[in-house]
PDB file of C-alpha atoms in Angstrom:
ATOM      1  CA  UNK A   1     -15.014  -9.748  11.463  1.00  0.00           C
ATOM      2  CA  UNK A   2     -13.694  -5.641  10.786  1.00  0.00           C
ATOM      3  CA  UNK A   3     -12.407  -5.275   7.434  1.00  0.00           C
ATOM      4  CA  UNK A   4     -12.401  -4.493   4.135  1.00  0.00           C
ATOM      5  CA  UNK A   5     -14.382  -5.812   1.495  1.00  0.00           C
ATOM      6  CA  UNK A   6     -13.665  -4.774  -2.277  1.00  0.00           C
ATOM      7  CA  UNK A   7     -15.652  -6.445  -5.352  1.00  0.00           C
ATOM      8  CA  UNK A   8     -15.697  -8.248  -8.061  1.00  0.00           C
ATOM      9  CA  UNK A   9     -12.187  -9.621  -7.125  1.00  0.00           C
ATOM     10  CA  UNK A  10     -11.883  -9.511 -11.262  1.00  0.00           C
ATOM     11  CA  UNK A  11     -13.701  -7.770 -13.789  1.00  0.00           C
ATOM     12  CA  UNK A  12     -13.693  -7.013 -17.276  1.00  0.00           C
ATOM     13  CA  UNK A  13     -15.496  -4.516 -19.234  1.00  0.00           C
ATOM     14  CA  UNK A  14     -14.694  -2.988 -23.322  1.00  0.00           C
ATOM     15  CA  UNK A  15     -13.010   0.072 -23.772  1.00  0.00           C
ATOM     16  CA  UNK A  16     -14.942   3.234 -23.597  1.00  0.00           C
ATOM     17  CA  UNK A  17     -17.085   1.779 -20.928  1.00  0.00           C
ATOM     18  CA  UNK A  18     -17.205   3.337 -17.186  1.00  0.00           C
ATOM     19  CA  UNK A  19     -16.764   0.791 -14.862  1.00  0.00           C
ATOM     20  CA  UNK A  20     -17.018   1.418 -11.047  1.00  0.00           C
ATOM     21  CA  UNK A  21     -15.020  -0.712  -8.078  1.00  0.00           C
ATOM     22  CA  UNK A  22     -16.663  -1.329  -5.167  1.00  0.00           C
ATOM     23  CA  UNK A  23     -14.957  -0.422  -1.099  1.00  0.00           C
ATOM     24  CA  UNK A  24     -16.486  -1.231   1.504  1.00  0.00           C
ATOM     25  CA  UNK A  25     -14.902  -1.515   5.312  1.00  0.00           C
ATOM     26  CA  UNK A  26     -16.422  -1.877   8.602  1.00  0.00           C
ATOM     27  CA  UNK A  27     -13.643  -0.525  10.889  1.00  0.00           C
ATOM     28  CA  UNK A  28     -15.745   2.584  11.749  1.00  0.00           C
ATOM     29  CA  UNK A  29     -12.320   4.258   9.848  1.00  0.00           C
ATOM     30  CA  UNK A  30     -13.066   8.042   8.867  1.00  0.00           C
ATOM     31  CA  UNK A  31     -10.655   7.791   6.341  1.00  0.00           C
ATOM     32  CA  UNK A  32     -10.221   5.913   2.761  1.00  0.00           C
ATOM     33  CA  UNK A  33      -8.291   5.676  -0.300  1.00  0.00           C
ATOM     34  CA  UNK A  34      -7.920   4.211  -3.499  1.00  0.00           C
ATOM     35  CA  UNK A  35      -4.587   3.391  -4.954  1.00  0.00           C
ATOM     36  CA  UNK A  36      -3.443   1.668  -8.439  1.00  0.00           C
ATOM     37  CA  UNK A  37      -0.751  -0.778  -8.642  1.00  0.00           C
ATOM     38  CA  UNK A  38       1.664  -1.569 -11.455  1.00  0.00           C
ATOM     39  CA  UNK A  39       4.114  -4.012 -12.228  1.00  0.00           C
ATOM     40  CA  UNK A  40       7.198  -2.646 -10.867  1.00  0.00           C
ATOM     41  CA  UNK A  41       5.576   0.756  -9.497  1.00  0.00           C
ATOM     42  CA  UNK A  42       4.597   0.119  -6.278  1.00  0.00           C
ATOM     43  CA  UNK A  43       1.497   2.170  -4.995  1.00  0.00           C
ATOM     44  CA  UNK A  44      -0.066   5.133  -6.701  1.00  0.00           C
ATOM     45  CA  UNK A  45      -2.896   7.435  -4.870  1.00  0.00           C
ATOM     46  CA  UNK A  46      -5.572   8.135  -6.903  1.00  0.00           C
ATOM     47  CA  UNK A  47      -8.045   9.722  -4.435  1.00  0.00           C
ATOM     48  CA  UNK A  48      -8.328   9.868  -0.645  1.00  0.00           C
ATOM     49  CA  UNK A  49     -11.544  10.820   1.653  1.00  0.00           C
ATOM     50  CA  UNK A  50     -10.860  12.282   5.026  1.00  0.00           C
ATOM     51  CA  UNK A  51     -14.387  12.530   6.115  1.00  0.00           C
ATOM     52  CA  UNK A  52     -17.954  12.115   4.339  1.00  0.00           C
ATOM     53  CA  UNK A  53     -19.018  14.222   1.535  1.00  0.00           C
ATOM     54  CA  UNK A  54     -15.229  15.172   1.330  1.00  0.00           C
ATOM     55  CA  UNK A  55     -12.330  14.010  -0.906  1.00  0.00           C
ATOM     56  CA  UNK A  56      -9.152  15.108  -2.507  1.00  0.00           C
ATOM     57  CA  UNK A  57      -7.595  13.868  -5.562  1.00  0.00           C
ATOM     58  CA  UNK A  58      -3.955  11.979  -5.331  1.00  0.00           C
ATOM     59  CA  UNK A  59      -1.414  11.981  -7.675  1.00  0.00           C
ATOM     60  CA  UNK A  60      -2.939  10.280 -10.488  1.00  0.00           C
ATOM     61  CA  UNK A  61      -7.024  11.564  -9.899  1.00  0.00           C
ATOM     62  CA  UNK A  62      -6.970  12.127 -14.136  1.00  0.00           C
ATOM     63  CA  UNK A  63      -9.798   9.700 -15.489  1.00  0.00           C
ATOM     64  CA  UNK A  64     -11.529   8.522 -12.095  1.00  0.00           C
ATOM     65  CA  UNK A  65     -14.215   9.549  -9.981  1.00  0.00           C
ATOM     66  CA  UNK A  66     -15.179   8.984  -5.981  1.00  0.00           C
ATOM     67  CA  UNK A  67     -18.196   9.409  -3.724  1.00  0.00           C
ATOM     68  CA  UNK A  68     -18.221   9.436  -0.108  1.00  0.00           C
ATOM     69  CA  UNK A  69     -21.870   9.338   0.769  1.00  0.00           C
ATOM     70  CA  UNK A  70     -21.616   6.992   3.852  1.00  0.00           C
ATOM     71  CA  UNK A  71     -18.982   6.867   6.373  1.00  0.00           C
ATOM     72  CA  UNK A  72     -18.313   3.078   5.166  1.00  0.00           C
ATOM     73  CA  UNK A  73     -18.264   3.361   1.366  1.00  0.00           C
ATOM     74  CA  UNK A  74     -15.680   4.708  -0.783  1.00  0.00           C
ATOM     75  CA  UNK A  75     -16.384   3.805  -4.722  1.00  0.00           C
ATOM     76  CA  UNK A  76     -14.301   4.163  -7.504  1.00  0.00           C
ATOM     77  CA  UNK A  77     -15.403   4.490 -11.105  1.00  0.00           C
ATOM     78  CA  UNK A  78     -12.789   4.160 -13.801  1.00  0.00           C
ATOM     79  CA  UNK A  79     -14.032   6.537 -16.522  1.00  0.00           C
ATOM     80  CA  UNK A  80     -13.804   5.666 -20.213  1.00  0.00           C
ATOM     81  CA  UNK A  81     -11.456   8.981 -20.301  1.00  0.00           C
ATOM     82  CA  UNK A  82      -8.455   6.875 -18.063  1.00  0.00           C
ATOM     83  CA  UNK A  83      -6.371   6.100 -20.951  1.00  0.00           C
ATOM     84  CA  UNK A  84      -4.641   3.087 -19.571  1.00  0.00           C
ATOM     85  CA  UNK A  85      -7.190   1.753 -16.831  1.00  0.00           C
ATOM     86  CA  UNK A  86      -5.883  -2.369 -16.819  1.00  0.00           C
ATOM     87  CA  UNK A  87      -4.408  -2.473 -13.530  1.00  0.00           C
ATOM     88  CA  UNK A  88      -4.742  -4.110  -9.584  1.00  0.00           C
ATOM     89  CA  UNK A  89      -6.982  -1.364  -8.019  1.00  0.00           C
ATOM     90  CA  UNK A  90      -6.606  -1.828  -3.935  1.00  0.00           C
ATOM     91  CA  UNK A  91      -8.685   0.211  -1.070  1.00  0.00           C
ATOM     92  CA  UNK A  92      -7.235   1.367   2.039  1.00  0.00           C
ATOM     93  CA  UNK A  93      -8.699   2.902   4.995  1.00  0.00           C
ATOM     94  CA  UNK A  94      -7.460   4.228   8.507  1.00  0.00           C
ATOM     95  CA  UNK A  95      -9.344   5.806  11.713  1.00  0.00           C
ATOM     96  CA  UNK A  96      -7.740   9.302  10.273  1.00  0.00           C
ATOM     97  CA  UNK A  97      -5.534  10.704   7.521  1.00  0.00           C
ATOM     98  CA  UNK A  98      -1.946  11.005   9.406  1.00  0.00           C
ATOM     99  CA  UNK A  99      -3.157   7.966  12.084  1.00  0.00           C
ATOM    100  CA  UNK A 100      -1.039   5.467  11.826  1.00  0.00           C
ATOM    101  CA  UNK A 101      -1.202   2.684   9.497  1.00  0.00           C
ATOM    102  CA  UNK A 102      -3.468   1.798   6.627  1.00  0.00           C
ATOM    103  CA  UNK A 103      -5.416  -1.171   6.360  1.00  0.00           C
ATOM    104  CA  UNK A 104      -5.977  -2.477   2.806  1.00  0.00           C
ATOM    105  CA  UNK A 105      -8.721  -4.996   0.986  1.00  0.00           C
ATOM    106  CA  UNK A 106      -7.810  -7.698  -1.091  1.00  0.00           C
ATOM    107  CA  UNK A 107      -7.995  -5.457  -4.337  1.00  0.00           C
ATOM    108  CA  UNK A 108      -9.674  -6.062  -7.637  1.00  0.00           C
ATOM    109  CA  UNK A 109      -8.435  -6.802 -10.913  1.00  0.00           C
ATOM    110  CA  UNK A 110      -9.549  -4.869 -13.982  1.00  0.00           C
ATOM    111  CA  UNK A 111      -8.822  -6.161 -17.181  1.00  0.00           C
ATOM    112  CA  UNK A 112     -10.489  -3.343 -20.242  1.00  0.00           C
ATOM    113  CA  UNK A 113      -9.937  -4.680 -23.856  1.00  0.00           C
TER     114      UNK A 113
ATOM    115  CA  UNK B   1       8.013  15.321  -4.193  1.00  0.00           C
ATOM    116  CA  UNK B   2       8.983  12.950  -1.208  1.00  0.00           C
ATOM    117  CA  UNK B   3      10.140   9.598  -2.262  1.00  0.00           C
ATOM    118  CA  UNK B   4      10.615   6.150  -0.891  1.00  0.00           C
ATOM    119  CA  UNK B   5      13.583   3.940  -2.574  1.00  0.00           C
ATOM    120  CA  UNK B   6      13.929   0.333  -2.221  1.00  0.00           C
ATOM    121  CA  UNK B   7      17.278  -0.718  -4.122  1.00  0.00           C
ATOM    122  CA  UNK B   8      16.553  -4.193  -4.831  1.00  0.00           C
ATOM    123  CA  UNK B   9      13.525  -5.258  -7.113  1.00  0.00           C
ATOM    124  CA  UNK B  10      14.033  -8.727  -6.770  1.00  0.00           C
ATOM    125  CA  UNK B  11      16.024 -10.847  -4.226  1.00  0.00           C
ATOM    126  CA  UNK B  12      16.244 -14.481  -3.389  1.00  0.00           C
ATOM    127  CA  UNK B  13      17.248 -16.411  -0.630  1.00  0.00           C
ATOM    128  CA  UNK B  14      17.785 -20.026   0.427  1.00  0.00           C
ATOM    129  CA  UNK B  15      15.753 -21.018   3.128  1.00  0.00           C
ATOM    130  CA  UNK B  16      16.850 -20.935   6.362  1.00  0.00           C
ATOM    131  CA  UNK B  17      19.357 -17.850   5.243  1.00  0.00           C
ATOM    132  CA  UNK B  18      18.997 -14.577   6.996  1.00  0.00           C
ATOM    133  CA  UNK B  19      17.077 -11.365   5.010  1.00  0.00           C
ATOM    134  CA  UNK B  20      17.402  -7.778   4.435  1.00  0.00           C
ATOM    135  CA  UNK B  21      15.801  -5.516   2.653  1.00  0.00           C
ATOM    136  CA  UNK B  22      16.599  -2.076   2.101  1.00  0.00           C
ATOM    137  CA  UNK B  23      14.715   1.014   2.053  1.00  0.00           C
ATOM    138  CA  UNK B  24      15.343   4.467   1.768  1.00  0.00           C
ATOM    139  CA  UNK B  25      12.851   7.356   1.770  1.00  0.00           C
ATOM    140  CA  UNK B  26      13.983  11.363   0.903  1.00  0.00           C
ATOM    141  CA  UNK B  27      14.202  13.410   4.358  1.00  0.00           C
ATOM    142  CA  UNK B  28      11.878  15.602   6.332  1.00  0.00           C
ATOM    143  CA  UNK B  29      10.537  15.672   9.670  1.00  0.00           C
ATOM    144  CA  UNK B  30      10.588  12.670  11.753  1.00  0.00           C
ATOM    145  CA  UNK B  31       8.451  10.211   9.386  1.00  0.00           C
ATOM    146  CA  UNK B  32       6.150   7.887   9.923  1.00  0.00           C
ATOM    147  CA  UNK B  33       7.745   4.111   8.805  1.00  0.00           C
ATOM    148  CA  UNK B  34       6.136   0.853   7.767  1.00  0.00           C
ATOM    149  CA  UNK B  35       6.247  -2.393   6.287  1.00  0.00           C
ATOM    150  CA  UNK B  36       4.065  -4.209   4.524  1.00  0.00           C
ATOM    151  CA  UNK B  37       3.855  -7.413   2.505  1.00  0.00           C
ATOM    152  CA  UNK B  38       1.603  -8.576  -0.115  1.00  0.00           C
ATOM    153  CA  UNK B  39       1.162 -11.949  -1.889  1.00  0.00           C
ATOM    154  CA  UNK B  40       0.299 -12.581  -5.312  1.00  0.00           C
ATOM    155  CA  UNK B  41      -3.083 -11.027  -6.193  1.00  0.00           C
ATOM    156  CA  UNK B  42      -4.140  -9.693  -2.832  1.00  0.00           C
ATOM    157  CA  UNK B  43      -3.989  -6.912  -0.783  1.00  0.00           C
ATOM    158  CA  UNK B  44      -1.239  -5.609   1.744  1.00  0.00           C
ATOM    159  CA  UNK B  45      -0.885  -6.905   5.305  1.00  0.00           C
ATOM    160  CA  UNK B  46       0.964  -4.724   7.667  1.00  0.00           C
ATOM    161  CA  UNK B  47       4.516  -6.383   9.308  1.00  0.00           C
ATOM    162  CA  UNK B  48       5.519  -3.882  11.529  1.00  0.00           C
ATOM    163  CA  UNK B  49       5.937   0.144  12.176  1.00  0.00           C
ATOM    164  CA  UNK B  50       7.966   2.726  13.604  1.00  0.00           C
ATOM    165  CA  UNK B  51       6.361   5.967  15.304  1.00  0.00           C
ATOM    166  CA  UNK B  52       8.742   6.669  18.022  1.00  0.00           C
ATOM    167  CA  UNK B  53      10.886   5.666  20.593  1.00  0.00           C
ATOM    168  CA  UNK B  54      13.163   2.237  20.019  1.00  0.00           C
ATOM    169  CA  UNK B  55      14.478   2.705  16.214  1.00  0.00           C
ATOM    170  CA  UNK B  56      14.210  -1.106  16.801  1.00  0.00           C
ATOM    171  CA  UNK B  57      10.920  -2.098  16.076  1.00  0.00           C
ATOM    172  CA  UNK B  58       9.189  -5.600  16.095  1.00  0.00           C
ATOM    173  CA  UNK B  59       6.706  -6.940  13.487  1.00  0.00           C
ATOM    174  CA  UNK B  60       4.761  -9.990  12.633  1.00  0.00           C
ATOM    175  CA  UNK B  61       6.481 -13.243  11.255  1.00  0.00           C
ATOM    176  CA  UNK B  62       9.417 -12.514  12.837  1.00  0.00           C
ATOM    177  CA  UNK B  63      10.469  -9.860  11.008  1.00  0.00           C
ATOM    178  CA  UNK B  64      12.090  -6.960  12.654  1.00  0.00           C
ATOM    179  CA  UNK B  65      13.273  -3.248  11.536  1.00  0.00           C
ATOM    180  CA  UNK B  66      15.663  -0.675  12.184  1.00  0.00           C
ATOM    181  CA  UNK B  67      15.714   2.944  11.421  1.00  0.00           C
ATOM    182  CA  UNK B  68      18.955   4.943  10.905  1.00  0.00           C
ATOM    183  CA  UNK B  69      18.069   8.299  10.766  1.00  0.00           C
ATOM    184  CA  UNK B  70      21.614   9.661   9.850  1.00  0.00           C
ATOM    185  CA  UNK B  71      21.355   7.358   7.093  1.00  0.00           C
ATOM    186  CA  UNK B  72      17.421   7.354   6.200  1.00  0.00           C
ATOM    187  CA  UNK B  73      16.531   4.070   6.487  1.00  0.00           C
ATOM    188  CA  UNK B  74      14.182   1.596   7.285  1.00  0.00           C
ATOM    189  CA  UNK B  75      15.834  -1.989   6.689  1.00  0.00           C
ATOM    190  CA  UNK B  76      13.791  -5.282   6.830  1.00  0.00           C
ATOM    191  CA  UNK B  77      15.448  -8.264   8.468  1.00  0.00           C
ATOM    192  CA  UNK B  78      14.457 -11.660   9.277  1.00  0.00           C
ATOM    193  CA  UNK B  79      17.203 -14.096  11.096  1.00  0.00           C
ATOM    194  CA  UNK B  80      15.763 -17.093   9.024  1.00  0.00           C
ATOM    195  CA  UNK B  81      13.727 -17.380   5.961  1.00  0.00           C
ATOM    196  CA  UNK B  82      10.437 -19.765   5.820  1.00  0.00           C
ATOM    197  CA  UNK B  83       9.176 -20.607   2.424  1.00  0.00           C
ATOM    198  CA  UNK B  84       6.292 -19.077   3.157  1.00  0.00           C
ATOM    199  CA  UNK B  85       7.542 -15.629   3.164  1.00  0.00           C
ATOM    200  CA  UNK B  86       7.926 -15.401  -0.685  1.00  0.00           C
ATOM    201  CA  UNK B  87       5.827 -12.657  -1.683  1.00  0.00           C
ATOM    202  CA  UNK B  88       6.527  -9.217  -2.530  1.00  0.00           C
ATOM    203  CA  UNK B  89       7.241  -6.581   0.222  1.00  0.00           C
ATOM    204  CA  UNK B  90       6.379  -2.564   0.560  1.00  0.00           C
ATOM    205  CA  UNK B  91       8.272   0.276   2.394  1.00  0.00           C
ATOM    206  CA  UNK B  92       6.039   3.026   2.887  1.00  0.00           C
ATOM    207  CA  UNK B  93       6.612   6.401   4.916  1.00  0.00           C
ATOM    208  CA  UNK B  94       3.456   8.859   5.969  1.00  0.00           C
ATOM    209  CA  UNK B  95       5.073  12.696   5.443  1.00  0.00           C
ATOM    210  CA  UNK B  96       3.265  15.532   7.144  1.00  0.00           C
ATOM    211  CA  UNK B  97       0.234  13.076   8.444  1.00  0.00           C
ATOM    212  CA  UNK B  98      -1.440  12.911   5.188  1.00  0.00           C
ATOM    213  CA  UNK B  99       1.096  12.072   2.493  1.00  0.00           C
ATOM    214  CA  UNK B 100       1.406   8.314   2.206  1.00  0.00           C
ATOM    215  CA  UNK B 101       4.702   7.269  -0.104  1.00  0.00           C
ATOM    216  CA  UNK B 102       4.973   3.566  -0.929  1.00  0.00           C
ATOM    217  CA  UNK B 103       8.391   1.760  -2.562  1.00  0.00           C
ATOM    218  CA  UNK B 104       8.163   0.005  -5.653  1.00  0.00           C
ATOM    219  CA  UNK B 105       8.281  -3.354  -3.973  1.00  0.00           C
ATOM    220  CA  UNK B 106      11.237  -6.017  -3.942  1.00  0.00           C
ATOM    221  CA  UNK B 107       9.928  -9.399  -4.931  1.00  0.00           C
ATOM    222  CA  UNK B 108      11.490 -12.182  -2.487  1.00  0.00           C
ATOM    223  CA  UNK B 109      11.581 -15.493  -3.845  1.00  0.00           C
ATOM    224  CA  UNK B 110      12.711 -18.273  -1.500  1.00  0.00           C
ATOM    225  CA  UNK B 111      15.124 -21.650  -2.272  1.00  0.00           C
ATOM    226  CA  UNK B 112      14.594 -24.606  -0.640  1.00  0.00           C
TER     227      UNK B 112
END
């Protein structure tokens, strides 16, 4: 089965703790993203890789880091310096930037207290 | 900044009642168009695009799409609503090849 895979589908971790969300996808797709969703705000980008060893931030890269060390794995840590980091994280992927549609994992839930 | 509008947050519909939802997205050259639809805590299935060619476009579930490019749109329609397709829907729109812009959603809740 191609697809996406992101994990824990929840997790919870204390403020001022870095925390990092797993992608993985096995659609041989050059490129991935990571995008935060809010009540009521649709979709933000947060940081996109085009090809390995690349990436560029989106429009709200303040307080997260990326690594794109293998074609098929895209993590996302949430730093302890994103001031508002509860949210429904959700991974995306397509066989290029600007190639049609975007496939997307189930997301996971992060809950910081 | 290019921007996608959908007017309605929330809509509901008896079952068996016809749907449309709107969407609007800021202009530039010929965008990419999309659909997609996500239920409660999981990730976003793809209904249907637009690329080219017939602004008439056919998607999963029955759902179908127009776009009007005098009028910048990409409406949603469905002749009949199933239960089933409560859930919360996405218009998204892929400027210059690399600039994916997503809708804030409109929640559909369904009446039996």
């Amino acid at each position: 089965d191609g697809g996406i895979t992101q994990s824990p589908k929840y997790l919870f971790r204390k403020e001022g703790q870095n925390v990092t969300l797993s992608c993985e996808q096995n659609l041989n797709h050059d490129a991935m993203y990571w995008y935060r969703q809010d009540p009521g705000q649709g979709l933000r980008l947060i940081y996109y890789s085009q090809i390995v060893n690349d990436f560029q931030k989106g429009d709200i890269a303040e307080g997260y880091s990326v690594s794109r060390e293998k074609k098929e794995s895209f993590p996302l840590t949430v730093t302890s310096a994103q001031k508002n980091p509860t949210a429904f994280y959700l991974c995306a992927s397509s066989p290029g930037t600007g190639q049609g549609e975007q496939y997307f994992g189930p997301g996971t839930r992060l809950t910081v207290t | 900044a290019q921007s996608v509008t959908q007017p309605d947050i929330h809509i509901t519909v008896s079952e068996g009642a016809s749907l449309e939802l709107r969407c609007n997205y800021s202009y530039g050259a010929t965008p990419y168009l999309f659909w997609y639809v996500q239920s409660p805590g999981q990730g976003l299935q793809l209904l249907l695009k637009y690329f080219s060619g017939d602004t008439l476009v056919q998607g999963i579930k029955g759902f179908e799409a127009e776009f009007k490019r005098s009028q910048s749109s990409f409406n949603l329609r469905k002749p009949s609503v199933h239960w089933s397709d409560a859930a919360e829907y996405f218009c998204a729109v892929l400027y210059n090849n690399n600039d994916m812009r997503f809708g804030a959603g409109t929640r559909l809740t369904v009446k039996p």
